[in-house]
């Protein structure tokens, strides 16, 4: 574990992830706008957003198994290639079915990149530095989510008859943005010698899922990511109904991402001040209330305030859920456990947009945000339970390094 040495690998990983995530964050609203231009309704938008997560839903665990017993770095360029291909081909597709298919390819590429990158962080960070390193890693995602929607909003024109062409342009440009990630994909994974273990056995998935703290961590991550995903896919639809220009929607989405970056920059002192359980529970609870507030017919400035506060609250769940899963899982199955967490994320990305599409089609475009509020309320409740469970298993499952048997706060104070 190379937690205390040169941190250039983490910086390069954050840069690469920023461009890969920027491409995806640029493409997702552009896909929604292009689908609208091709005649899609709310239900079709939900289906296309769900297909983005469908292929990854089946691929996550096999990729995690492979990464547990091999190198992580090869997944990064493979992911970039698939992201770029999905973006570019979505821009040239002329049917909703084709757009859904290429959206799935884009999602598979994103999954490959994230599994490889998260596994590298877990493998190369010392236990006391995991909260910090995962927090810095997710800043890359937030930077991409900050830049991508603004770029999409600037490129996509809401003028009559222009949206089909300009949304296609935004998708092709997003493919180029993804390709820039290649410039940072060098010397990220340490080639540290490992102990030979030819008879390593695979830890059964059911054993990982039964590990105390893992299921709740997966659900919290699912709730937070589903919220971010539906905001990205459905805020353009809300904007169309309320007469908000695409460029303004892009700024609002990027404001949410900027607030998430701000949260992750100050997360370590927040952990020291209030502790992990209180921080996770309170932020999920506030996010639930703010998410429901998106459904209110507030002016644009009010929507901006709500989204900024929501983005700050959503910044906590992802990095802390990564650390929780890594600490709770058996040492020989950490990548698989992270892949299971991503499987939960993708399951949410399939079910939540499809459910949102049905709810929006029946009740209205604001209703999915009320549904997300309920999801985050459950996550807030699980945050209370999760920390007690995770604290019980840190010592036996952290694997190496002599982790202390006390609760996670001992590590919090050092990150």
PDB file of C-alpha atoms in Angstrom, residues 95-394:
ATOM      1  CA  UNK A  95     -33.570   6.294 -33.592  1.00  0.00           C
ATOM      2  CA  UNK A  96     -34.417   6.029 -29.925  1.00  0.00           C
ATOM      3  CA  UNK A  97     -33.503   2.331 -29.881  1.00  0.00           C
ATOM      4  CA  UNK A  98     -30.019   3.039 -31.240  1.00  0.00           C
ATOM      5  CA  UNK A  99     -29.552   5.859 -28.751  1.00  0.00           C
ATOM      6  CA  UNK A 100     -30.483   3.505 -25.916  1.00  0.00           C
ATOM      7  CA  UNK A 101     -28.005   0.883 -27.141  1.00  0.00           C
ATOM      8  CA  UNK A 102     -25.092   3.302 -27.413  1.00  0.00           C
ATOM      9  CA  UNK A 103     -26.027   4.787 -24.062  1.00  0.00           C
ATOM     10  CA  UNK A 104     -25.512   1.274 -22.665  1.00  0.00           C
ATOM     11  CA  UNK A 105     -22.034   1.110 -24.227  1.00  0.00           C
ATOM     12  CA  UNK A 106     -21.208   4.452 -22.626  1.00  0.00           C
ATOM     13  CA  UNK A 107     -22.354   3.107 -19.262  1.00  0.00           C
ATOM     14  CA  UNK A 108     -20.231  -0.024 -19.645  1.00  0.00           C
ATOM     15  CA  UNK A 109     -17.174   2.102 -20.359  1.00  0.00           C
ATOM     16  CA  UNK A 110     -17.833   4.240 -17.311  1.00  0.00           C
ATOM     17  CA  UNK A 111     -18.137   1.104 -15.179  1.00  0.00           C
ATOM     18  CA  UNK A 112     -14.808  -0.302 -16.459  1.00  0.00           C
ATOM     19  CA  UNK A 113     -13.035   2.942 -15.655  1.00  0.00           C
ATOM     20  CA  UNK A 114     -14.566   3.302 -12.193  1.00  0.00           C
ATOM     21  CA  UNK A 115     -13.921  -0.293 -11.091  1.00  0.00           C
ATOM     22  CA  UNK A 116     -10.284  -0.032 -12.157  1.00  0.00           C
ATOM     23  CA  UNK A 117      -9.805   3.388 -10.578  1.00  0.00           C
ATOM     24  CA  UNK A 118     -11.510   2.598  -7.266  1.00  0.00           C
ATOM     25  CA  UNK A 119      -9.557  -0.637  -6.961  1.00  0.00           C
ATOM     26  CA  UNK A 120      -6.299   1.255  -7.477  1.00  0.00           C
ATOM     27  CA  UNK A 121      -7.210   3.727  -4.730  1.00  0.00           C
ATOM     28  CA  UNK A 122      -8.192   0.903  -2.356  1.00  0.00           C
ATOM     29  CA  UNK A 123      -5.005  -1.036  -3.098  1.00  0.00           C
ATOM     30  CA  UNK A 124      -2.539   1.855  -2.920  1.00  0.00           C
ATOM     31  CA  UNK A 125      -3.954   3.865   0.001  1.00  0.00           C
ATOM     32  CA  UNK A 126      -3.063   3.154   3.609  1.00  0.00           C
ATOM     33  CA  UNK A 127      -6.107   2.420   5.819  1.00  0.00           C
ATOM     34  CA  UNK A 128      -5.822   5.771   7.627  1.00  0.00           C
ATOM     35  CA  UNK A 129      -5.739   7.612   4.282  1.00  0.00           C
ATOM     36  CA  UNK A 130      -8.656   5.925   2.537  1.00  0.00           C
ATOM     37  CA  UNK A 131     -11.296   8.519   3.452  1.00  0.00           C
ATOM     38  CA  UNK A 132      -9.023  11.283   2.182  1.00  0.00           C
ATOM     39  CA  UNK A 133      -7.927   9.479  -0.977  1.00  0.00           C
ATOM     40  CA  UNK A 134     -11.424   8.364  -1.928  1.00  0.00           C
ATOM     41  CA  UNK A 135     -12.613  11.899  -1.241  1.00  0.00           C
ATOM     42  CA  UNK A 136      -9.945  13.309  -3.558  1.00  0.00           C
ATOM     43  CA  UNK A 137     -10.721  10.646  -6.150  1.00  0.00           C
ATOM     44  CA  UNK A 138     -14.401  11.592  -6.195  1.00  0.00           C
ATOM     45  CA  UNK A 139     -13.414  15.230  -6.704  1.00  0.00           C
ATOM     46  CA  UNK A 140     -12.485  14.059 -10.204  1.00  0.00           C
ATOM     47  CA  UNK A 141     -16.072  12.943 -10.726  1.00  0.00           C
ATOM     48  CA  UNK A 142     -17.390  16.231  -9.389  1.00  0.00           C
ATOM     49  CA  UNK A 143     -15.067  18.258 -11.622  1.00  0.00           C
ATOM     50  CA  UNK A 144     -16.398  16.338 -14.612  1.00  0.00           C
ATOM     51  CA  UNK A 145     -19.964  16.892 -13.438  1.00  0.00           C
ATOM     52  CA  UNK A 146     -19.166  20.595 -13.112  1.00  0.00           C
ATOM     53  CA  UNK A 147     -17.709  21.050 -16.579  1.00  0.00           C
ATOM     54  CA  UNK A 148     -19.803  18.606 -18.605  1.00  0.00           C
ATOM     55  CA  UNK A 149     -23.305  20.068 -18.162  1.00  0.00           C
ATOM     56  CA  UNK A 150     -22.096  23.630 -18.801  1.00  0.00           C
ATOM     57  CA  UNK A 151     -20.446  22.507 -22.030  1.00  0.00           C
ATOM     58  CA  UNK A 152     -23.554  20.598 -23.077  1.00  0.00           C
ATOM     59  CA  UNK A 153     -25.786  23.569 -22.261  1.00  0.00           C
ATOM     60  CA  UNK A 154     -23.609  25.921 -24.309  1.00  0.00           C
ATOM     61  CA  UNK A 155     -23.575  23.590 -27.314  1.00  0.00           C
ATOM     62  CA  UNK A 156     -27.228  22.528 -27.297  1.00  0.00           C
ATOM     63  CA  UNK A 157     -29.538  25.143 -28.733  1.00  0.00           C
ATOM     64  CA  UNK A 158     -33.177  25.309 -27.720  1.00  0.00           C
ATOM     65  CA  UNK A 159     -34.184  27.112 -30.909  1.00  0.00           C
ATOM     66  CA  UNK A 160     -36.837  25.330 -32.906  1.00  0.00           C
ATOM     67  CA  UNK A 161     -35.398  22.801 -35.324  1.00  0.00           C
ATOM     68  CA  UNK A 162     -31.817  23.170 -34.087  1.00  0.00           C
ATOM     69  CA  UNK A 163     -31.808  20.832 -31.093  1.00  0.00           C
ATOM     70  CA  UNK A 164     -31.328  17.599 -33.067  1.00  0.00           C
ATOM     71  CA  UNK A 165     -28.199  18.986 -34.739  1.00  0.00           C
ATOM     72  CA  UNK A 166     -26.703  20.766 -31.739  1.00  0.00           C
ATOM     73  CA  UNK A 167     -27.277  17.850 -29.350  1.00  0.00           C
ATOM     74  CA  UNK A 168     -25.519  15.560 -31.850  1.00  0.00           C
ATOM     75  CA  UNK A 169     -22.599  18.003 -31.910  1.00  0.00           C
ATOM     76  CA  UNK A 170     -22.441  17.970 -28.113  1.00  0.00           C
ATOM     77  CA  UNK A 171     -22.247  14.166 -28.121  1.00  0.00           C
ATOM     78  CA  UNK A 172     -19.426  14.086 -30.667  1.00  0.00           C
ATOM     79  CA  UNK A 173     -17.510  16.726 -28.701  1.00  0.00           C
ATOM     80  CA  UNK A 174     -17.992  14.673 -25.511  1.00  0.00           C
ATOM     81  CA  UNK A 175     -16.270  11.742 -27.257  1.00  0.00           C
ATOM     82  CA  UNK A 176     -13.246  13.977 -27.827  1.00  0.00           C
ATOM     83  CA  UNK A 177     -13.282  15.055 -24.189  1.00  0.00           C
ATOM     84  CA  UNK A 178     -13.199  11.400 -23.112  1.00  0.00           C
ATOM     85  CA  UNK A 179     -10.163  10.775 -25.333  1.00  0.00           C
ATOM     86  CA  UNK A 180      -8.203  13.449 -23.446  1.00  0.00           C
ATOM     87  CA  UNK A 181      -8.148  11.050 -20.466  1.00  0.00           C
ATOM     88  CA  UNK A 182      -5.451   9.049 -22.245  1.00  0.00           C
ATOM     89  CA  UNK A 183      -2.944  11.838 -21.557  1.00  0.00           C
ATOM     90  CA  UNK A 184      -2.976  11.021 -17.818  1.00  0.00           C
ATOM     91  CA  UNK A 185      -3.165   7.223 -17.934  1.00  0.00           C
ATOM     92  CA  UNK A 186       0.497   6.509 -17.245  1.00  0.00           C
ATOM     93  CA  UNK A 187       2.251   5.107 -14.176  1.00  0.00           C
ATOM     94  CA  UNK A 188      -0.935   5.146 -12.116  1.00  0.00           C
ATOM     95  CA  UNK A 189      -0.758   1.599 -10.788  1.00  0.00           C
ATOM     96  CA  UNK A 190       2.240   0.659  -8.658  1.00  0.00           C
ATOM     97  CA  UNK A 191       3.993  -2.541  -9.648  1.00  0.00           C
ATOM     98  CA  UNK A 192       4.654  -3.472  -6.045  1.00  0.00           C
ATOM     99  CA  UNK A 193       5.636  -7.107  -5.506  1.00  0.00           C
ATOM    100  CA  UNK A 194       2.861  -9.235  -4.083  1.00  0.00           C
ATOM    101  CA  UNK A 195       3.054 -12.476  -2.150  1.00  0.00           C
ATOM    102  CA  UNK A 196       2.535 -15.462  -4.352  1.00  0.00           C
ATOM    103  CA  UNK A 197      -0.819 -17.077  -3.610  1.00  0.00           C
ATOM    104  CA  UNK A 198      -1.611 -19.470  -6.461  1.00  0.00           C
ATOM    105  CA  UNK A 199      -4.394 -21.156  -4.507  1.00  0.00           C
ATOM    106  CA  UNK A 200      -6.346 -18.011  -3.689  1.00  0.00           C
ATOM    107  CA  UNK A 201     -10.009 -18.855  -3.588  1.00  0.00           C
ATOM    108  CA  UNK A 202     -12.866 -16.659  -4.637  1.00  0.00           C
ATOM    109  CA  UNK A 203     -14.924 -15.276  -1.778  1.00  0.00           C
ATOM    110  CA  UNK A 204     -18.585 -16.096  -2.494  1.00  0.00           C
ATOM    111  CA  UNK A 205     -20.739 -13.099  -3.334  1.00  0.00           C
ATOM    112  CA  UNK A 206     -23.295 -14.045  -0.699  1.00  0.00           C
ATOM    113  CA  UNK A 207     -20.574 -13.975   1.963  1.00  0.00           C
ATOM    114  CA  UNK A 208     -19.537 -10.460   0.933  1.00  0.00           C
ATOM    115  CA  UNK A 209     -23.145  -9.289   0.925  1.00  0.00           C
ATOM    116  CA  UNK A 210     -23.696 -10.734   4.386  1.00  0.00           C
ATOM    117  CA  UNK A 211     -20.729  -8.838   5.819  1.00  0.00           C
ATOM    118  CA  UNK A 212     -22.026  -6.404   8.408  1.00  0.00           C
ATOM    119  CA  UNK A 213     -22.078  -2.866   7.047  1.00  0.00           C
ATOM    120  CA  UNK A 214     -21.762  -3.750   3.356  1.00  0.00           C
ATOM    121  CA  UNK A 215     -25.494  -3.893   2.388  1.00  0.00           C
ATOM    122  CA  UNK A 216     -26.276  -0.561   4.044  1.00  0.00           C
ATOM    123  CA  UNK A 217     -23.220   1.035   2.424  1.00  0.00           C
ATOM    124  CA  UNK A 218     -24.367  -0.248  -0.966  1.00  0.00           C
ATOM    125  CA  UNK A 219     -27.870   1.156  -0.485  1.00  0.00           C
ATOM    126  CA  UNK A 220     -26.598   4.565   0.630  1.00  0.00           C
ATOM    127  CA  UNK A 221     -24.384   4.738  -2.440  1.00  0.00           C
ATOM    128  CA  UNK A 222     -27.323   3.652  -4.619  1.00  0.00           C
ATOM    129  CA  UNK A 223     -29.554   6.382  -3.188  1.00  0.00           C
ATOM    130  CA  UNK A 224     -26.973   9.139  -3.626  1.00  0.00           C
ATOM    131  CA  UNK A 225     -25.989   8.128  -7.155  1.00  0.00           C
ATOM    132  CA  UNK A 226     -29.608   7.654  -8.245  1.00  0.00           C
ATOM    133  CA  UNK A 227     -30.319  11.187  -7.083  1.00  0.00           C
ATOM    134  CA  UNK A 228     -27.392  12.597  -9.050  1.00  0.00           C
ATOM    135  CA  UNK A 229     -28.292  10.522 -12.094  1.00  0.00           C
ATOM    136  CA  UNK A 230     -31.958  11.528 -12.200  1.00  0.00           C
ATOM    137  CA  UNK A 231     -31.037  15.162 -11.640  1.00  0.00           C
ATOM    138  CA  UNK A 232     -28.776  14.962 -14.706  1.00  0.00           C
ATOM    139  CA  UNK A 233     -31.337  13.161 -16.860  1.00  0.00           C
ATOM    140  CA  UNK A 234     -34.540  14.898 -15.721  1.00  0.00           C
ATOM    141  CA  UNK A 235     -33.584  18.494 -15.011  1.00  0.00           C
ATOM    142  CA  UNK A 236     -33.549  19.146 -18.794  1.00  0.00           C
ATOM    143  CA  UNK A 237     -37.118  17.802 -18.912  1.00  0.00           C
ATOM    144  CA  UNK A 238     -38.121  20.036 -15.993  1.00  0.00           C
ATOM    145  CA  UNK A 239     -36.448  22.931 -17.798  1.00  0.00           C
ATOM    146  CA  UNK A 240     -38.449  22.260 -20.951  1.00  0.00           C
ATOM    147  CA  UNK A 241     -41.696  22.288 -18.970  1.00  0.00           C
ATOM    148  CA  UNK A 242     -40.807  25.461 -17.042  1.00  0.00           C
ATOM    149  CA  UNK A 243     -39.311  27.309 -19.996  1.00  0.00           C
ATOM    150  CA  UNK A 244     -35.716  27.281 -18.686  1.00  0.00           C
ATOM    151  CA  UNK A 245     -33.084  27.464 -21.431  1.00  0.00           C
ATOM    152  CA  UNK A 246     -30.647  24.538 -21.904  1.00  0.00           C
ATOM    153  CA  UNK A 247     -27.678  26.789 -21.097  1.00  0.00           C
ATOM    154  CA  UNK A 248     -29.295  27.718 -17.772  1.00  0.00           C
ATOM    155  CA  UNK A 249     -29.988  24.054 -17.000  1.00  0.00           C
ATOM    156  CA  UNK A 250     -26.323  23.301 -17.689  1.00  0.00           C
ATOM    157  CA  UNK A 251     -25.261  26.016 -15.252  1.00  0.00           C
ATOM    158  CA  UNK A 252     -27.652  24.686 -12.593  1.00  0.00           C
ATOM    159  CA  UNK A 253     -26.289  21.143 -12.939  1.00  0.00           C
ATOM    160  CA  UNK A 254     -22.739  22.435 -12.755  1.00  0.00           C
ATOM    161  CA  UNK A 255     -23.585  24.494  -9.684  1.00  0.00           C
ATOM    162  CA  UNK A 256     -24.684  21.277  -8.008  1.00  0.00           C
ATOM    163  CA  UNK A 257     -21.370  19.661  -8.949  1.00  0.00           C
ATOM    164  CA  UNK A 258     -19.365  22.664  -7.696  1.00  0.00           C
ATOM    165  CA  UNK A 259     -21.076  22.389  -4.325  1.00  0.00           C
ATOM    166  CA  UNK A 260     -20.168  18.685  -4.212  1.00  0.00           C
ATOM    167  CA  UNK A 261     -16.520  19.560  -4.853  1.00  0.00           C
ATOM    168  CA  UNK A 262     -16.653  22.105  -2.028  1.00  0.00           C
ATOM    169  CA  UNK A 263     -18.062  19.438   0.287  1.00  0.00           C
ATOM    170  CA  UNK A 264     -15.299  16.962  -0.519  1.00  0.00           C
ATOM    171  CA  UNK A 265     -12.596  19.563  -0.032  1.00  0.00           C
ATOM    172  CA  UNK A 266     -13.777  20.121   3.553  1.00  0.00           C
ATOM    173  CA  UNK A 267     -14.928  16.583   4.315  1.00  0.00           C
ATOM    174  CA  UNK A 268     -11.919  15.647   6.444  1.00  0.00           C
ATOM    175  CA  UNK A 269     -12.430  18.503   8.948  1.00  0.00           C
ATOM    176  CA  UNK A 270     -16.170  17.761   8.969  1.00  0.00           C
ATOM    177  CA  UNK A 271     -15.429  14.142   9.854  1.00  0.00           C
ATOM    178  CA  UNK A 272     -13.171  15.268  12.680  1.00  0.00           C
ATOM    179  CA  UNK A 273     -15.804  17.667  13.957  1.00  0.00           C
ATOM    180  CA  UNK A 274     -18.994  15.579  13.927  1.00  0.00           C
ATOM    181  CA  UNK A 275     -17.952  11.992  13.163  1.00  0.00           C
ATOM    182  CA  UNK A 276     -18.833   9.723  10.282  1.00  0.00           C
ATOM    183  CA  UNK A 277     -22.256   8.499  11.407  1.00  0.00           C
ATOM    184  CA  UNK A 278     -23.662  11.955  12.211  1.00  0.00           C
ATOM    185  CA  UNK A 279     -22.235  13.475   9.014  1.00  0.00           C
ATOM    186  CA  UNK A 280     -23.666  10.764   6.785  1.00  0.00           C
ATOM    187  CA  UNK A 281     -27.081  10.720   8.454  1.00  0.00           C
ATOM    188  CA  UNK A 282     -27.585  14.484   8.563  1.00  0.00           C
ATOM    189  CA  UNK A 283     -26.467  15.052   4.964  1.00  0.00           C
ATOM    190  CA  UNK A 284     -28.764  12.287   3.650  1.00  0.00           C
ATOM    191  CA  UNK A 285     -31.676  13.723   5.634  1.00  0.00           C
ATOM    192  CA  UNK A 286     -31.103  17.251   4.363  1.00  0.00           C
ATOM    193  CA  UNK A 287     -30.639  15.951   0.815  1.00  0.00           C
ATOM    194  CA  UNK A 288     -34.028  14.212   1.043  1.00  0.00           C
ATOM    195  CA  UNK A 289     -35.755  17.469   1.955  1.00  0.00           C
ATOM    196  CA  UNK A 290     -33.882  19.476  -0.678  1.00  0.00           C
ATOM    197  CA  UNK A 291     -34.571  16.892  -3.374  1.00  0.00           C
ATOM    198  CA  UNK A 292     -38.299  17.175  -2.696  1.00  0.00           C
ATOM    199  CA  UNK A 293     -37.848  20.950  -2.920  1.00  0.00           C
ATOM    200  CA  UNK A 294     -36.807  20.626  -6.581  1.00  0.00           C
ATOM    201  CA  UNK A 295     -40.412  19.675  -7.326  1.00  0.00           C
ATOM    202  CA  UNK A 296     -41.655  23.067  -6.079  1.00  0.00           C
ATOM    203  CA  UNK A 297     -42.419  25.748  -8.712  1.00  0.00           C
ATOM    204  CA  UNK A 298     -39.673  28.056  -7.474  1.00  0.00           C
ATOM    205  CA  UNK A 299     -37.937  30.718  -9.610  1.00  0.00           C
ATOM    206  CA  UNK A 300     -34.606  29.936 -11.212  1.00  0.00           C
ATOM    207  CA  UNK A 301     -32.611  31.598  -8.432  1.00  0.00           C
ATOM    208  CA  UNK A 302     -34.486  29.521  -5.850  1.00  0.00           C
ATOM    209  CA  UNK A 303     -33.775  26.365  -7.838  1.00  0.00           C
ATOM    210  CA  UNK A 304     -30.098  27.351  -7.908  1.00  0.00           C
ATOM    211  CA  UNK A 305     -30.002  27.685  -4.111  1.00  0.00           C
ATOM    212  CA  UNK A 306     -31.726  24.314  -3.655  1.00  0.00           C
ATOM    213  CA  UNK A 307     -29.360  22.565  -6.081  1.00  0.00           C
ATOM    214  CA  UNK A 308     -26.259  24.099  -4.484  1.00  0.00           C
ATOM    215  CA  UNK A 309     -27.312  22.941  -1.022  1.00  0.00           C
ATOM    216  CA  UNK A 310     -28.306  19.545  -2.425  1.00  0.00           C
ATOM    217  CA  UNK A 311     -24.947  19.151  -4.151  1.00  0.00           C
ATOM    218  CA  UNK A 312     -23.100  19.858  -0.913  1.00  0.00           C
ATOM    219  CA  UNK A 313     -25.133  17.249   0.972  1.00  0.00           C
ATOM    220  CA  UNK A 314     -24.691  14.642  -1.773  1.00  0.00           C
ATOM    221  CA  UNK A 315     -20.911  15.014  -1.638  1.00  0.00           C
ATOM    222  CA  UNK A 316     -20.575  12.891   1.499  1.00  0.00           C
ATOM    223  CA  UNK A 317     -22.229   9.587   0.599  1.00  0.00           C
ATOM    224  CA  UNK A 318     -20.062   8.277  -2.219  1.00  0.00           C
ATOM    225  CA  UNK A 319     -16.540   8.503  -0.727  1.00  0.00           C
ATOM    226  CA  UNK A 320     -17.653   7.284   2.700  1.00  0.00           C
ATOM    227  CA  UNK A 321     -19.529   4.346   1.195  1.00  0.00           C
ATOM    228  CA  UNK A 322     -16.379   3.363  -0.734  1.00  0.00           C
ATOM    229  CA  UNK A 323     -14.301   3.370   2.439  1.00  0.00           C
ATOM    230  CA  UNK A 324     -16.944   1.432   4.327  1.00  0.00           C
ATOM    231  CA  UNK A 325     -17.123  -1.334   1.727  1.00  0.00           C
ATOM    232  CA  UNK A 326     -13.324  -1.593   1.469  1.00  0.00           C
ATOM    233  CA  UNK A 327     -12.929  -1.857   5.241  1.00  0.00           C
ATOM    234  CA  UNK A 328     -15.735  -4.345   5.741  1.00  0.00           C
ATOM    235  CA  UNK A 329     -14.930  -6.689   2.854  1.00  0.00           C
ATOM    236  CA  UNK A 330     -12.418  -9.561   3.081  1.00  0.00           C
ATOM    237  CA  UNK A 331      -8.978  -8.391   1.968  1.00  0.00           C
ATOM    238  CA  UNK A 332      -8.907 -10.817  -0.979  1.00  0.00           C
ATOM    239  CA  UNK A 333     -12.265  -9.605  -2.306  1.00  0.00           C
ATOM    240  CA  UNK A 334     -12.127  -5.827  -2.045  1.00  0.00           C
ATOM    241  CA  UNK A 335     -12.440  -5.199  -5.788  1.00  0.00           C
ATOM    242  CA  UNK A 336     -15.374  -7.610  -5.935  1.00  0.00           C
ATOM    243  CA  UNK A 337     -16.990  -5.795  -3.012  1.00  0.00           C
ATOM    244  CA  UNK A 338     -16.494  -2.457  -4.761  1.00  0.00           C
ATOM    245  CA  UNK A 339     -17.966  -4.035  -7.897  1.00  0.00           C
ATOM    246  CA  UNK A 340     -20.999  -5.160  -5.867  1.00  0.00           C
ATOM    247  CA  UNK A 341     -21.362  -1.599  -4.659  1.00  0.00           C
ATOM    248  CA  UNK A 342     -21.260  -0.463  -8.280  1.00  0.00           C
ATOM    249  CA  UNK A 343     -23.773  -3.178  -9.167  1.00  0.00           C
ATOM    250  CA  UNK A 344     -26.079  -1.668  -6.575  1.00  0.00           C
ATOM    251  CA  UNK A 345     -25.446   1.749  -8.111  1.00  0.00           C
ATOM    252  CA  UNK A 346     -26.280   0.470 -11.578  1.00  0.00           C
ATOM    253  CA  UNK A 347     -29.364  -1.332 -10.311  1.00  0.00           C
ATOM    254  CA  UNK A 348     -30.500   1.992  -8.967  1.00  0.00           C
ATOM    255  CA  UNK A 349     -29.642   3.631 -12.271  1.00  0.00           C
ATOM    256  CA  UNK A 350     -31.830   1.099 -14.069  1.00  0.00           C
ATOM    257  CA  UNK A 351     -34.744   1.087 -11.647  1.00  0.00           C
ATOM    258  CA  UNK A 352     -34.780   4.724 -10.557  1.00  0.00           C
ATOM    259  CA  UNK A 353     -34.969   6.349 -14.026  1.00  0.00           C
ATOM    260  CA  UNK A 354     -37.518   3.774 -15.218  1.00  0.00           C
ATOM    261  CA  UNK A 355     -39.608   4.398 -12.104  1.00  0.00           C
ATOM    262  CA  UNK A 356     -39.094   8.128 -12.529  1.00  0.00           C
ATOM    263  CA  UNK A 357     -40.283   7.876 -16.120  1.00  0.00           C
ATOM    264  CA  UNK A 358     -43.458   6.078 -15.062  1.00  0.00           C
ATOM    265  CA  UNK A 359     -44.097   8.513 -12.224  1.00  0.00           C
ATOM    266  CA  UNK A 360     -43.404  11.527 -14.438  1.00  0.00           C
ATOM    267  CA  UNK A 361     -45.677  10.189 -17.151  1.00  0.00           C
ATOM    268  CA  UNK A 362     -48.551   9.719 -14.709  1.00  0.00           C
ATOM    269  CA  UNK A 363     -48.114  12.489 -12.136  1.00  0.00           C
ATOM    270  CA  UNK A 364     -45.767  15.049 -13.710  1.00  0.00           C
ATOM    271  CA  UNK A 365     -42.104  15.808 -14.256  1.00  0.00           C
ATOM    272  CA  UNK A 366     -41.502  17.048 -10.710  1.00  0.00           C
ATOM    273  CA  UNK A 367     -42.755  13.848  -9.024  1.00  0.00           C
ATOM    274  CA  UNK A 368     -39.522  11.806  -9.479  1.00  0.00           C
ATOM    275  CA  UNK A 369     -37.723  14.219  -7.172  1.00  0.00           C
ATOM    276  CA  UNK A 370     -40.226  13.515  -4.403  1.00  0.00           C
ATOM    277  CA  UNK A 371     -39.550   9.793  -4.960  1.00  0.00           C
ATOM    278  CA  UNK A 372     -35.818  10.428  -4.588  1.00  0.00           C
ATOM    279  CA  UNK A 373     -36.478  12.281  -1.351  1.00  0.00           C
ATOM    280  CA  UNK A 374     -38.031   9.116   0.055  1.00  0.00           C
ATOM    281  CA  UNK A 375     -35.049   7.059  -1.088  1.00  0.00           C
ATOM    282  CA  UNK A 376     -32.652   9.411   0.692  1.00  0.00           C
ATOM    283  CA  UNK A 377     -34.740   9.275   3.870  1.00  0.00           C
ATOM    284  CA  UNK A 378     -34.209   5.508   3.959  1.00  0.00           C
ATOM    285  CA  UNK A 379     -30.485   6.088   3.375  1.00  0.00           C
ATOM    286  CA  UNK A 380     -30.404   8.502   6.333  1.00  0.00           C
ATOM    287  CA  UNK A 381     -31.902   5.817   8.561  1.00  0.00           C
ATOM    288  CA  UNK A 382     -29.404   3.233   7.344  1.00  0.00           C
ATOM    289  CA  UNK A 383     -26.584   5.679   8.040  1.00  0.00           C
ATOM    290  CA  UNK A 384     -27.330   5.367  11.739  1.00  0.00           C
ATOM    291  CA  UNK A 385     -27.208   1.564  11.647  1.00  0.00           C
ATOM    292  CA  UNK A 386     -24.317   1.251   9.203  1.00  0.00           C
ATOM    293  CA  UNK A 387     -21.741   2.962  11.366  1.00  0.00           C
ATOM    294  CA  UNK A 388     -22.307   0.695  14.367  1.00  0.00           C
ATOM    295  CA  UNK A 389     -21.976  -2.369  12.131  1.00  0.00           C
ATOM    296  CA  UNK A 390     -18.904  -1.129  10.281  1.00  0.00           C
ATOM    297  CA  UNK A 391     -17.198  -0.268  13.528  1.00  0.00           C
ATOM    298  CA  UNK A 392     -17.588  -3.860  14.660  1.00  0.00           C
ATOM    299  CA  UNK A 393     -15.720  -5.329  11.722  1.00  0.00           C
ATOM    300  CA  UNK A 394     -12.942  -2.865  10.948  1.00  0.00           C
TER     301      UNK A 394
END
